[in-house]
mmCIF file with all atom_site columns, C-alpha atoms in Angstrom:
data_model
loop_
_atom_site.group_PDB
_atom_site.id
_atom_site.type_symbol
_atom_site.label_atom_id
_atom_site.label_alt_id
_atom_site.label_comp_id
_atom_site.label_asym_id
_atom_site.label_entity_id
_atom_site.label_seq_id
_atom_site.pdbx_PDB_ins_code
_atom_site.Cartn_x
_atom_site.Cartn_y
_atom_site.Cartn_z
_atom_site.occupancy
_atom_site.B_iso_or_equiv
_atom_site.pdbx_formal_charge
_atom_site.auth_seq_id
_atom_site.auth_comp_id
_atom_site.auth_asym_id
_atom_site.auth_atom_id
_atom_site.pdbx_PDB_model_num
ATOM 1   C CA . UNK A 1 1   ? 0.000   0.000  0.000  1.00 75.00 ? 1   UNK A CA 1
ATOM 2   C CA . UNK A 1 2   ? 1.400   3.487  -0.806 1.00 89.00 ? 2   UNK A CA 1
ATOM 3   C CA . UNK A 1 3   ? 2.003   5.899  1.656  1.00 95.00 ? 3   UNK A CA 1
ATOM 4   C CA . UNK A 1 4   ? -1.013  8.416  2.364  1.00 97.00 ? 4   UNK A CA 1
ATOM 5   C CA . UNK A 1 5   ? -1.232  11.493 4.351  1.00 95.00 ? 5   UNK A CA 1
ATOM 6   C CA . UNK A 1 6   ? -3.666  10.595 6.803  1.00 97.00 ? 6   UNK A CA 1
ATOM 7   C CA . UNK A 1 7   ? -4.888  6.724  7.762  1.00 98.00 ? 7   UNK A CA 1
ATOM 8   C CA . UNK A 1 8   ? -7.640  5.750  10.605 1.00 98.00 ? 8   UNK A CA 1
ATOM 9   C CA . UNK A 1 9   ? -9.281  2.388  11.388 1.00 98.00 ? 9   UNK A CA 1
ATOM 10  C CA . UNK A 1 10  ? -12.659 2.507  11.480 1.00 98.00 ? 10  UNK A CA 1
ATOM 11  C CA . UNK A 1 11  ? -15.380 -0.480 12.516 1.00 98.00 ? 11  UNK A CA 1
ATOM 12  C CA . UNK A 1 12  ? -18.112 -1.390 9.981  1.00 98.00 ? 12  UNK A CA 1
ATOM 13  C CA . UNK A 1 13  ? -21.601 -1.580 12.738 1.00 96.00 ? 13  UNK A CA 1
ATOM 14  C CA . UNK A 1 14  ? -24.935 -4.144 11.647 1.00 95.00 ? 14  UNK A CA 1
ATOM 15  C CA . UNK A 1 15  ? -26.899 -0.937 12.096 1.00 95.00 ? 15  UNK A CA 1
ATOM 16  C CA . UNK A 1 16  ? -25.306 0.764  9.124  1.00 96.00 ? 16  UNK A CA 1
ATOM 17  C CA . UNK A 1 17  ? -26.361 -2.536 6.652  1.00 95.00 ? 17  UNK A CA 1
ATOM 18  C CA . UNK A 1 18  ? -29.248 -2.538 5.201  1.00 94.00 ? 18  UNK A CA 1
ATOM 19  C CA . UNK A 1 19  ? -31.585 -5.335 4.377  1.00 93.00 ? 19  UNK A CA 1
ATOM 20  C CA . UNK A 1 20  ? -28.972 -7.090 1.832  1.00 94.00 ? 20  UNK A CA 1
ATOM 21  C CA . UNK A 1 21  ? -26.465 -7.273 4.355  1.00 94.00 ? 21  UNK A CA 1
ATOM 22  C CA . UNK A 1 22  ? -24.436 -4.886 2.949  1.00 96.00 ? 22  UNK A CA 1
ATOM 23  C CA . UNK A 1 23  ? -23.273 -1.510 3.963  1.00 97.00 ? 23  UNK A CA 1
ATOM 24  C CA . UNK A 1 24  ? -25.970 1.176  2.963  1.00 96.00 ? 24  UNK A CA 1
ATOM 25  C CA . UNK A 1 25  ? -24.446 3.358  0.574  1.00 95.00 ? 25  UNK A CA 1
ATOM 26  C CA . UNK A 1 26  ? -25.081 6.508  3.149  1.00 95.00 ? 26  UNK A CA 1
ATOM 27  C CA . UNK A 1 27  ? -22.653 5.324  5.250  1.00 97.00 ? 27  UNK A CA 1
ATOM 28  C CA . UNK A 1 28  ? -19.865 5.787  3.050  1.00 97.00 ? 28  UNK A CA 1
ATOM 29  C CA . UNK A 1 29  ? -20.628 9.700  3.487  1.00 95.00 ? 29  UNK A CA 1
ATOM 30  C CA . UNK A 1 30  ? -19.866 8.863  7.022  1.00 96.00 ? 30  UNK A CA 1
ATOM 31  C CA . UNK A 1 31  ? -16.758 7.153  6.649  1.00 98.00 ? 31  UNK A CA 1
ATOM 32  C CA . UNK A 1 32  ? -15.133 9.638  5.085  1.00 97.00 ? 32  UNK A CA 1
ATOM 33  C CA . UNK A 1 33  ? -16.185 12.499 6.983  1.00 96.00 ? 33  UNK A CA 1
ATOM 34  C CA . UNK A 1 34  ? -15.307 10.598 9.851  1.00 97.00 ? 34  UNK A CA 1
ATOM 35  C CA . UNK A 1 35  ? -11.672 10.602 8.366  1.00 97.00 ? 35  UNK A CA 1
ATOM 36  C CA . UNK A 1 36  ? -11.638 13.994 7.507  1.00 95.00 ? 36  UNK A CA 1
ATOM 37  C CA . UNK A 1 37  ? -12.763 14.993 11.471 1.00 95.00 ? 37  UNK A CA 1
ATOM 38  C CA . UNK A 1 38  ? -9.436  12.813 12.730 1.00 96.00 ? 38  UNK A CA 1
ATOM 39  C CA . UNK A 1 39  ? -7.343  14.554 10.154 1.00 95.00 ? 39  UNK A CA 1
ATOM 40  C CA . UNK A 1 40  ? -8.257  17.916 11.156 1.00 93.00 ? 40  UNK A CA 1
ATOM 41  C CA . UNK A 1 41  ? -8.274  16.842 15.274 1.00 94.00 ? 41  UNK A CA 1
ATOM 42  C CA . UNK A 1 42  ? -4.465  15.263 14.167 1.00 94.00 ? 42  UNK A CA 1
ATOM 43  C CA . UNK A 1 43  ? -3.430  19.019 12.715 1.00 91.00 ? 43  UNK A CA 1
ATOM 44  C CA . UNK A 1 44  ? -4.660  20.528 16.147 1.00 91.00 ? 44  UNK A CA 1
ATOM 45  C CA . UNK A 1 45  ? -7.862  22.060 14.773 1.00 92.00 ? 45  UNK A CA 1
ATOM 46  C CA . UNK A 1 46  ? -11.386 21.059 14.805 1.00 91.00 ? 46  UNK A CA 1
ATOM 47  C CA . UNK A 1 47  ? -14.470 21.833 12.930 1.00 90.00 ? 47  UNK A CA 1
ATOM 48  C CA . UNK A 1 48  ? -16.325 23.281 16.265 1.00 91.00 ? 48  UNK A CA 1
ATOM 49  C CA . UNK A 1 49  ? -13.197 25.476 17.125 1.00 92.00 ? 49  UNK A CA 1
ATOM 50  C CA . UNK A 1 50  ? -13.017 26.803 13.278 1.00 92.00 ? 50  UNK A CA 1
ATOM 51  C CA . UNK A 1 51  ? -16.564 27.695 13.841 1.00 92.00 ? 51  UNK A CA 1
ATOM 52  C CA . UNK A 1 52  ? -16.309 29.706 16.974 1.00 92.00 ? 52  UNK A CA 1
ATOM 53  C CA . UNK A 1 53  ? -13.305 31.433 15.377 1.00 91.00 ? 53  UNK A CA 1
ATOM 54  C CA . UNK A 1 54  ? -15.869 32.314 12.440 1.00 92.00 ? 54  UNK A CA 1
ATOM 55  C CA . UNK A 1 55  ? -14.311 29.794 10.423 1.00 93.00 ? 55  UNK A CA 1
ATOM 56  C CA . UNK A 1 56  ? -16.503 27.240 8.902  1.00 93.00 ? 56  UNK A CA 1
ATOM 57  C CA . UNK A 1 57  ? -15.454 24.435 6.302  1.00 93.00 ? 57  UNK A CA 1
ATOM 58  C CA . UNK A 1 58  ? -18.043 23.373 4.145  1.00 94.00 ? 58  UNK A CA 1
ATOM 59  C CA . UNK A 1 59  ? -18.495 20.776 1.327  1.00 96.00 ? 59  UNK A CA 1
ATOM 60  C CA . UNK A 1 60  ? -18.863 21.962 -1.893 1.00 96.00 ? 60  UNK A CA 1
ATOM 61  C CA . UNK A 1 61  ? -18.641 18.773 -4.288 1.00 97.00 ? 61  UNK A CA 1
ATOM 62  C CA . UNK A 1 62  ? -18.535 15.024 -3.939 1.00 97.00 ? 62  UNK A CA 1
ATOM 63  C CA . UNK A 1 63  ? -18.114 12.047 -6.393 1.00 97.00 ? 63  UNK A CA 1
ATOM 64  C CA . UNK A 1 64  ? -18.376 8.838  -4.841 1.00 97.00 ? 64  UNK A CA 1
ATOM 65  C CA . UNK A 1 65  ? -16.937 4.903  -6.440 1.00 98.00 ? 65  UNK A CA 1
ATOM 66  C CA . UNK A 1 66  ? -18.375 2.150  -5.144 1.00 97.00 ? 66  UNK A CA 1
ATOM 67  C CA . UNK A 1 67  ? -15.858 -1.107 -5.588 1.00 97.00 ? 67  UNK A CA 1
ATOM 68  C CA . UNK A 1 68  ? -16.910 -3.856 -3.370 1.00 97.00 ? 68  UNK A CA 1
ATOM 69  C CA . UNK A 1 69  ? -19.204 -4.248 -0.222 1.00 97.00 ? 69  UNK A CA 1
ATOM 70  C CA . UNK A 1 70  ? -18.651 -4.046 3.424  1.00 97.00 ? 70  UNK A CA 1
ATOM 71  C CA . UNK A 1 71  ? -20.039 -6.478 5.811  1.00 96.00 ? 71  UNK A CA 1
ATOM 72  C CA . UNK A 1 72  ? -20.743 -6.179 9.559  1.00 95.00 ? 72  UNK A CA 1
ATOM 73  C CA . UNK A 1 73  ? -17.452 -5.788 12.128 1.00 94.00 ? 73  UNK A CA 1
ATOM 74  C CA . UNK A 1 74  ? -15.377 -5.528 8.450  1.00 97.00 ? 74  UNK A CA 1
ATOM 75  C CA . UNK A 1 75  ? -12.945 -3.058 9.780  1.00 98.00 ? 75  UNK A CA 1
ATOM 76  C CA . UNK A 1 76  ? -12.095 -0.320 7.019  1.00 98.00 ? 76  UNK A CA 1
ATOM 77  C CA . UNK A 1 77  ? -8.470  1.030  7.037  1.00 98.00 ? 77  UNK A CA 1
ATOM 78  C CA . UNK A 1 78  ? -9.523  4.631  5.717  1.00 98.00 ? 78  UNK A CA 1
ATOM 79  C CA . UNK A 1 79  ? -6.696  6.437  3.467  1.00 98.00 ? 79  UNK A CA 1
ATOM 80  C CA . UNK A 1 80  ? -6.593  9.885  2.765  1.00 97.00 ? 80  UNK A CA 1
ATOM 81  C CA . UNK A 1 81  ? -4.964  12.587 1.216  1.00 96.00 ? 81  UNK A CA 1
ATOM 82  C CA . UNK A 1 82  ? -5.777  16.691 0.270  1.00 94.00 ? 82  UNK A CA 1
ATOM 83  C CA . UNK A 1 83  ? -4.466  19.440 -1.327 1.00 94.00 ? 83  UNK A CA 1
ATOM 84  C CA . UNK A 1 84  ? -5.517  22.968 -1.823 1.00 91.00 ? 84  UNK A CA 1
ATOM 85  C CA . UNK A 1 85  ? -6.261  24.159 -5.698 1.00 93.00 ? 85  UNK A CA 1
ATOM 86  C CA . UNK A 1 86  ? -7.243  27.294 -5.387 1.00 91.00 ? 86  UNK A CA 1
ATOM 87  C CA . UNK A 1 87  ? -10.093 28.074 -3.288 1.00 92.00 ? 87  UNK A CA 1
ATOM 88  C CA . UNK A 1 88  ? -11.135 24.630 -2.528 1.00 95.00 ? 88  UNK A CA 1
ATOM 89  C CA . UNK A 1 89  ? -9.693  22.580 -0.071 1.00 94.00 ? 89  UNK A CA 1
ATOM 90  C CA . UNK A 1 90  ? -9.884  18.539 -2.084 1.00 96.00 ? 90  UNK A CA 1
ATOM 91  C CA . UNK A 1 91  ? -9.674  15.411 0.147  1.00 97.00 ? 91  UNK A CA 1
ATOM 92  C CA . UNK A 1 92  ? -8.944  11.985 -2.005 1.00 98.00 ? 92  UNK A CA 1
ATOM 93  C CA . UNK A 1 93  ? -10.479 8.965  0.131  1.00 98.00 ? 93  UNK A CA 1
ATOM 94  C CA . UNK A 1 94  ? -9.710  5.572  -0.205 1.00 98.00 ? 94  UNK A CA 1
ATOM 95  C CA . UNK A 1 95  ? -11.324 3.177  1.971  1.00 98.00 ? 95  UNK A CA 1
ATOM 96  C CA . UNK A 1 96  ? -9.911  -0.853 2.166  1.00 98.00 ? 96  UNK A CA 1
ATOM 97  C CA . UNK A 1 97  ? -10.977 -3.986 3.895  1.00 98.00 ? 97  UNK A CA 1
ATOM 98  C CA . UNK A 1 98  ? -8.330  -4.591 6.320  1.00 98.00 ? 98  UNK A CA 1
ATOM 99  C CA . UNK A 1 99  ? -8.884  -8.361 6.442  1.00 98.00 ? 99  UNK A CA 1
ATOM 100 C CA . UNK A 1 100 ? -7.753  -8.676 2.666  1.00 97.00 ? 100 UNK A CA 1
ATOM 101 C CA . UNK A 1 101 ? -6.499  -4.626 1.830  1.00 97.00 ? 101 UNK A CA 1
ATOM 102 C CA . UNK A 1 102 ? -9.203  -4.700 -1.068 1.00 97.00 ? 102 UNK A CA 1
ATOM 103 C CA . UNK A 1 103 ? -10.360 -1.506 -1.967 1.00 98.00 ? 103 UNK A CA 1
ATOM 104 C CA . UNK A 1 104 ? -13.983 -0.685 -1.965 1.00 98.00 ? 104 UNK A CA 1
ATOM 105 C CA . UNK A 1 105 ? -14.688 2.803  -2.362 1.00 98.00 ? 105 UNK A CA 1
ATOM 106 C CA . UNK A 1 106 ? -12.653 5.641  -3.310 1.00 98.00 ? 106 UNK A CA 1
ATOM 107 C CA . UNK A 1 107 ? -14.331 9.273  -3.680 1.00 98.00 ? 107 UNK A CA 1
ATOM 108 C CA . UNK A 1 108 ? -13.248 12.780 -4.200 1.00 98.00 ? 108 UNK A CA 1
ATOM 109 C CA . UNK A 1 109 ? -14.720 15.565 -1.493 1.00 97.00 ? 109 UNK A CA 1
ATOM 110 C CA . UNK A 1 110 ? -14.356 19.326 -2.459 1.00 97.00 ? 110 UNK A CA 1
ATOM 111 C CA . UNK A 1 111 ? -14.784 21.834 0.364  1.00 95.00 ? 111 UNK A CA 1
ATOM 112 C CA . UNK A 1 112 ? -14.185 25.598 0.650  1.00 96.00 ? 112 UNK A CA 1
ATOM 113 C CA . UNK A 1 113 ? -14.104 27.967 3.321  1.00 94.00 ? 113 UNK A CA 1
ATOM 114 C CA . UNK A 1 114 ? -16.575 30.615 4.450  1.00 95.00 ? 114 UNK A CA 1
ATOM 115 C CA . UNK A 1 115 ? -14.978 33.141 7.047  1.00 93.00 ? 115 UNK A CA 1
ATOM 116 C CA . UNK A 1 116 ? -17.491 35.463 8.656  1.00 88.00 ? 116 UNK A CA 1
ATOM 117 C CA . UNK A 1 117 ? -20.122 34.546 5.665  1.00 88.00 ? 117 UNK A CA 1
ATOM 118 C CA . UNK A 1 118 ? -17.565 35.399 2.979  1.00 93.00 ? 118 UNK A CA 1
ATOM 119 C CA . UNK A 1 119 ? -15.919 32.881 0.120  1.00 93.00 ? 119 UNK A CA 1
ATOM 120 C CA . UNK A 1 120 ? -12.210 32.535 0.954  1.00 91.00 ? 120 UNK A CA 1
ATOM 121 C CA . UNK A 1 121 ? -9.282  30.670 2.118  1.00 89.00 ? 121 UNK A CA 1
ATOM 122 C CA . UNK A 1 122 ? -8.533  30.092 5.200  1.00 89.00 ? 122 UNK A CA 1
ATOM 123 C CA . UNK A 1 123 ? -4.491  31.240 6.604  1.00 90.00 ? 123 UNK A CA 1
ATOM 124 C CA . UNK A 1 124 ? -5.486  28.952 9.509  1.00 89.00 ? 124 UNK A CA 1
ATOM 125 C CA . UNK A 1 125 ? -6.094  26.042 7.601  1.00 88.00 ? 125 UNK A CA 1
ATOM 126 C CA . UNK A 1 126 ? -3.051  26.951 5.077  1.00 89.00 ? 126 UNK A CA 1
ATOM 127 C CA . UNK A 1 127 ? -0.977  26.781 8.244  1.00 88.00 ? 127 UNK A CA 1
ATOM 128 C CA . UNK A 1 128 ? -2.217  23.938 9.945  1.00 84.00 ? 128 UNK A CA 1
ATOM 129 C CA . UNK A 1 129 ? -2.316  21.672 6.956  1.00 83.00 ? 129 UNK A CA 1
ATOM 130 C CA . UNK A 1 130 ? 0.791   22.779 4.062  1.00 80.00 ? 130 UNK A CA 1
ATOM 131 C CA . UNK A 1 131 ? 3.364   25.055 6.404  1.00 65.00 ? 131 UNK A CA 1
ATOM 132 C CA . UNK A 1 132 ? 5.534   22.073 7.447  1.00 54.00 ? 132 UNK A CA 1
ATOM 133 C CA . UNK A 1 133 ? 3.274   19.466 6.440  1.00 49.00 ? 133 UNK A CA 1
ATOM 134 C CA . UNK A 1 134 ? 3.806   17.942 3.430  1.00 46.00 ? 134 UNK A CA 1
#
């Protein structure tokens, strides 16, 4: 497996199947966001403190792949990587089974920035995430 910026283990619950037995496609949404929260919490920020600092990170876009299914207590090994082009903020996700490393979904998650209800980029983010980072 290549090497990815950010990687967290997360635990596949029978509540998020649906009646095939599968993972509900919904879920997925969750995954990654999930990731994204851990990545942020690892860079010393978090979504609630952005917010009180009038900071708020919002997603813009999202495509979504759907490879293979997940099964009750599969545990996913959740890759990720970002980088900024211009004003959006783009997070690459890449979620595995960690019993075999088979990849089953892989999606693309475009957010931006709105500081004090205005369009922008965020220096705190910038900081936090390419000064020293990379």
């Amino acid at each position: 497996m290549r090497e990815y910026q950010f990687k967290t283990e997360i635990a596949v619950r029978d509540y998020e199947c649906d009646m095939q037995g599968i993972v509900n496609n919904a879920n997925y949404l969750h995954y990654t966001e999930h990731t994204r929260h851990e990545f942020i919490r690892s860079r010393g920020l978090s979504f609630n403190g952005l917010h009180e600092q009038g900071i708020d990170v919002v997603v813009a876009r999202m495509s979504m792949r759907f490879i293979a299914p997940l099964y009750p207590d599969d545990i996913i090994v959740s890759c990720m990587d970002m980088k900024h082009e211009g004003i959006k903020y783009v997070f690459r996700h890449y979620l595995f089974r960690k019993s075999d490393m088979r990849r089953v979904h892989q999606s693309v998650v475009e957010c931006v920035c709105v500081i004090n209800g205005k369009l922008t980029t965020s220096e705190v983010i910038d900081r936090a995430f390419f000064v020293n980072n990379e």
